Amino acid sequence: VDLVRPDSWVQPTILQDIDGSEKVLPKYEKHMLCNADGLFPENFNNWEVDVLNLELSRSDTVAWYRNPARASQDSLGVTYEDVGAVKIMRPDFIFFAELADGTIVADIVDPHGTQFSDSIPKLKGLVHYVESSGEHYRRVDAVAKVGEVYKVLDLKETKVRDAISSATSIDELYSSAVASDYV
């Protein structure tokens, strides 16, 4: 199924806590669906904020997309198998960069905690996706925080995909030689 470019979303701008208090959501620049001021409101966790800020600091980044967690034609879904059941994961971000020749390229960047039991199955699903559709992306990066440092698995690299395919421990995978510092 083709991924459809969205042309509008209804996006909350205020978060209401359980106690009834409200806070204005932070706004970020360069989202594909930004408001008239060029900003997009979103409530991210710390890892997502760190990844977004690093990617936005890259000089070639021209836009980004918060991949919706819901099933829809504007959401990139990647299948994976977990305990015999086929499921769908939705990578968090798609970034767009402009190369020196003016070409726009897409990068998938997915920060994902290592504490989840589905971490390896999801990575294996991303491996299969890269092997079948990786030519559409410049980068496909899985990011995790190890201690105080963010590490990245570059799924465009064969040695990384091979390591993921045989992995039994997500912590060992992100601590191994196939993981690089995410900079």
Tab-separated table of C-alpha atoms in Angstrom:
chain	number	residue	atom	x	y	z
A	1	VAL	CA	0.000	0.000	0.000
A	2	ASP	CA	1.367	3.414	-0.907
A	3	LEU	CA	1.982	5.924	1.846
A	4	VAL	CA	-0.211	8.966	1.239
A	5	ARG	CA	1.121	12.441	1.944
A	6	PRO	CA	-1.198	14.084	4.490
A	7	ASP	CA	-2.496	17.557	3.786
A	8	SER	CA	-4.021	18.379	7.175
A	9	TRP	CA	-4.339	17.092	10.737
A	10	VAL	CA	-6.238	18.188	13.785
A	11	GLN	CA	-3.458	18.519	16.342
A	12	PRO	CA	-3.892	19.358	20.056
A	13	THR	CA	-2.040	22.408	21.348
A	14	ILE	CA	-2.771	21.944	25.065
A	15	LEU	CA	-2.218	18.918	27.299
A	16	GLN	CA	-4.653	18.430	30.164
A	17	ASP	CA	-3.260	16.554	33.167
A	18	ILE	CA	-5.338	14.165	35.230
A	19	ASP	CA	-5.702	16.872	37.922
A	20	GLY	CA	-7.301	19.207	35.370
A	21	SER	CA	-4.312	21.498	34.994
A	22	GLU	CA	-3.306	22.426	31.479
A	23	LYS	CA	-0.006	23.100	29.760
A	24	VAL	CA	0.707	24.402	26.316
A	25	LEU	CA	2.469	21.809	24.197
A	26	PRO	CA	5.942	22.695	22.927
A	27	LYS	CA	6.118	23.570	19.247
A	28	TYR	CA	8.752	22.459	16.763
A	29	GLU	CA	9.816	23.862	13.419
A	30	LYS	CA	9.945	22.224	9.987
A	31	HIS	CA	7.145	19.678	10.400
A	32	MET	CA	5.383	18.869	7.126
A	33	LEU	CA	2.082	20.028	8.640
A	34	CYS	CA	3.181	23.097	10.571
A	35	ASN	CA	0.821	25.963	11.368
A	36	ALA	CA	0.904	29.443	9.803
A	37	ASP	CA	3.814	30.337	12.126
A	38	GLY	CA	5.827	27.374	10.827
A	39	LEU	CA	5.470	25.403	14.081
A	40	PHE	CA	3.977	22.039	15.052
A	41	PRO	CA	2.749	21.204	18.591
A	42	GLU	CA	3.567	17.770	19.996
A	43	ASN	CA	4.023	16.010	23.325
A	44	PHE	CA	7.214	13.942	23.018
A	45	ASN	CA	9.082	11.830	25.529
A	46	ASN	CA	12.698	12.799	26.356
A	47	TRP	CA	14.258	10.431	23.810
A	48	GLU	CA	12.021	11.717	21.039
A	49	VAL	CA	12.841	15.347	21.897
A	50	ASP	CA	16.567	14.581	21.884
A	51	VAL	CA	16.347	12.789	18.525
A	52	LEU	CA	14.205	15.536	17.002
A	53	ASN	CA	16.542	18.280	18.204
A	54	LEU	CA	19.615	16.465	16.878
A	55	GLU	CA	18.016	15.866	13.483
A	56	LEU	CA	16.771	19.467	13.252
A	57	SER	CA	20.299	20.685	13.993
A	58	ARG	CA	21.606	18.980	10.848
A	59	SER	CA	22.224	21.585	8.160
A	60	ASP	CA	20.586	19.473	5.427
A	61	THR	CA	17.283	18.812	7.249
A	62	VAL	CA	14.421	20.533	5.435
A	63	ALA	CA	11.375	18.845	6.992
A	64	TRP	CA	10.199	16.059	9.258
A	65	TYR	CA	7.098	13.971	9.820
A	66	ARG	CA	5.780	12.490	13.035
A	67	ASN	CA	4.631	9.106	11.806
A	68	PRO	CA	1.171	8.560	13.317
A	69	ALA	CA	0.782	5.621	15.692
A	70	ARG	CA	-2.657	4.934	14.251
A	71	ALA	CA	-3.442	2.828	11.224
A	72	SER	CA	-4.097	5.133	8.290
A	73	GLN	CA	-2.832	5.731	4.773
A	74	ASP	CA	-0.595	8.545	6.042
A	75	SER	CA	1.158	6.261	8.542
A	76	LEU	CA	4.142	4.091	7.630
A	77	GLY	CA	3.602	0.637	9.102
A	78	VAL	CA	6.240	-2.101	9.190
A	79	THR	CA	5.220	-5.680	9.919
A	80	TYR	CA	7.077	-7.858	12.380
A	81	GLU	CA	6.490	-11.209	14.033
A	82	ASP	CA	6.246	-11.510	17.804
A	83	VAL	CA	5.516	-14.863	19.457
A	84	GLY	CA	4.004	-16.212	16.256
A	85	ALA	CA	1.690	-13.238	15.655
A	86	VAL	CA	2.175	-10.702	12.891
A	87	LYS	CA	2.025	-7.153	14.238
A	88	ILE	CA	2.709	-3.672	12.921
A	89	MET	CA	5.197	-1.155	14.268
A	90	ARG	CA	5.225	2.462	13.211
A	91	PRO	CA	8.653	4.145	13.239
A	92	ASP	CA	8.474	7.493	15.050
A	93	PHE	CA	10.040	9.856	12.547
A	94	ILE	CA	10.685	10.419	8.873
A	95	PHE	CA	13.130	13.247	8.184
A	96	PHE	CA	13.718	14.857	4.821
A	97	ALA	CA	17.087	16.281	3.811
A	98	GLU	CA	18.328	18.158	0.784
A	99	LEU	CA	21.506	16.907	-0.859
A	100	ALA	CA	24.044	19.221	-2.513
A	101	ASP	CA	22.466	18.571	-5.940
A	102	GLY	CA	19.006	19.608	-4.675
A	103	THR	CA	17.651	16.056	-4.374
A	104	ILE	CA	15.386	15.447	-1.370
A	105	VAL	CA	16.001	12.185	0.504
A	106	ALA	CA	14.069	10.507	3.308
A	107	ASP	CA	15.461	9.061	6.543
A	108	ILE	CA	13.622	6.843	9.024
A	109	VAL	CA	14.774	7.454	12.596
A	110	ASP	CA	13.140	5.394	15.333
A	111	PRO	CA	14.036	5.929	18.990
A	112	HIS	CA	12.862	2.853	20.881
A	113	GLY	CA	13.457	1.781	24.449
A	114	THR	CA	15.458	-1.355	25.125
A	115	GLN	CA	13.236	-2.281	28.073
A	116	PHE	CA	10.407	-3.547	25.875
A	117	SER	CA	10.064	-7.263	25.153
A	118	ASP	CA	9.238	-6.539	21.508
A	119	SER	CA	12.458	-4.580	20.812
A	120	ILE	CA	14.250	-7.344	18.916
A	121	PRO	CA	11.173	-8.476	16.954
A	122	LYS	CA	10.549	-4.860	15.878
A	123	LEU	CA	14.177	-4.457	14.791
A	124	LYS	CA	13.917	-7.697	12.829
A	125	GLY	CA	10.792	-6.313	11.143
A	126	LEU	CA	12.711	-3.160	10.226
A	127	VAL	CA	15.492	-5.351	8.815
A	128	HIS	CA	12.991	-7.091	6.514
A	129	TYR	CA	11.544	-3.722	5.519
A	130	VAL	CA	14.990	-2.341	4.671
A	131	GLU	CA	15.805	-5.436	2.660
A	132	SER	CA	12.622	-5.031	0.591
A	133	SER	CA	12.246	-1.222	0.471
A	134	GLY	CA	15.485	0.290	1.751
A	135	GLU	CA	16.333	1.864	-1.585
A	136	HIS	CA	13.708	4.541	-0.852
A	137	TYR	CA	15.662	5.842	2.148
A	138	ARG	CA	19.078	7.363	2.671
A	139	ARG	CA	19.142	6.241	6.320
A	140	VAL	CA	17.141	3.861	8.474
A	141	ASP	CA	18.338	4.306	12.050
A	142	ALA	CA	17.201	2.620	15.249
A	143	VAL	CA	18.235	4.721	18.260
A	144	ALA	CA	18.429	3.783	21.951
A	145	LYS	CA	19.950	5.354	25.025
A	146	VAL	CA	22.650	3.227	26.639
A	147	GLY	CA	23.650	4.776	29.954
A	148	GLU	CA	23.915	8.464	29.174
A	149	VAL	CA	24.797	8.030	25.478
A	150	TYR	CA	22.518	7.553	22.497
A	151	LYS	CA	23.541	4.685	20.242
A	152	VAL	CA	22.366	4.021	16.722
A	153	LEU	CA	21.986	0.902	14.622
A	154	ASP	CA	22.317	1.834	10.933
A	155	LEU	CA	19.993	-0.652	9.271
A	156	LYS	CA	21.306	0.230	5.832
A	157	GLU	CA	24.526	-1.589	6.822
A	158	THR	CA	24.583	-5.337	6.075
A	159	LYS	CA	26.667	-6.160	9.169
A	160	VAL	CA	24.086	-4.407	11.383
A	161	ARG	CA	21.174	-6.254	9.782
A	162	ASP	CA	23.063	-9.560	10.198
A	163	ALA	CA	23.688	-8.813	13.882
A	164	ILE	CA	20.019	-7.959	14.435
A	165	SER	CA	18.880	-11.126	12.660
A	166	SER	CA	20.853	-13.296	15.093
A	167	ALA	CA	20.428	-11.120	18.229
A	168	THR	CA	18.987	-12.490	21.444
A	169	SER	CA	19.706	-9.486	23.696
A	170	ILE	CA	18.765	-5.927	22.799
A	171	ASP	CA	21.170	-4.489	25.395
A	172	GLU	CA	24.082	-6.502	23.988
A	173	LEU	CA	23.164	-5.401	20.470
A	174	TYR	CA	23.281	-1.681	21.330
A	175	SER	CA	26.501	-2.221	23.317
A	176	SER	CA	28.198	-4.160	20.523
A	177	ALA	CA	30.583	-2.971	17.806
A	178	VAL	CA	27.719	-2.683	15.267
A	179	ALA	CA	26.212	0.208	17.245
A	180	SER	CA	27.667	3.679	16.808
A	181	ASP	CA	27.311	6.882	18.791
A	182	TYR	CA	24.278	8.787	17.561
A	183	VAL	CA	25.640	12.163	16.511
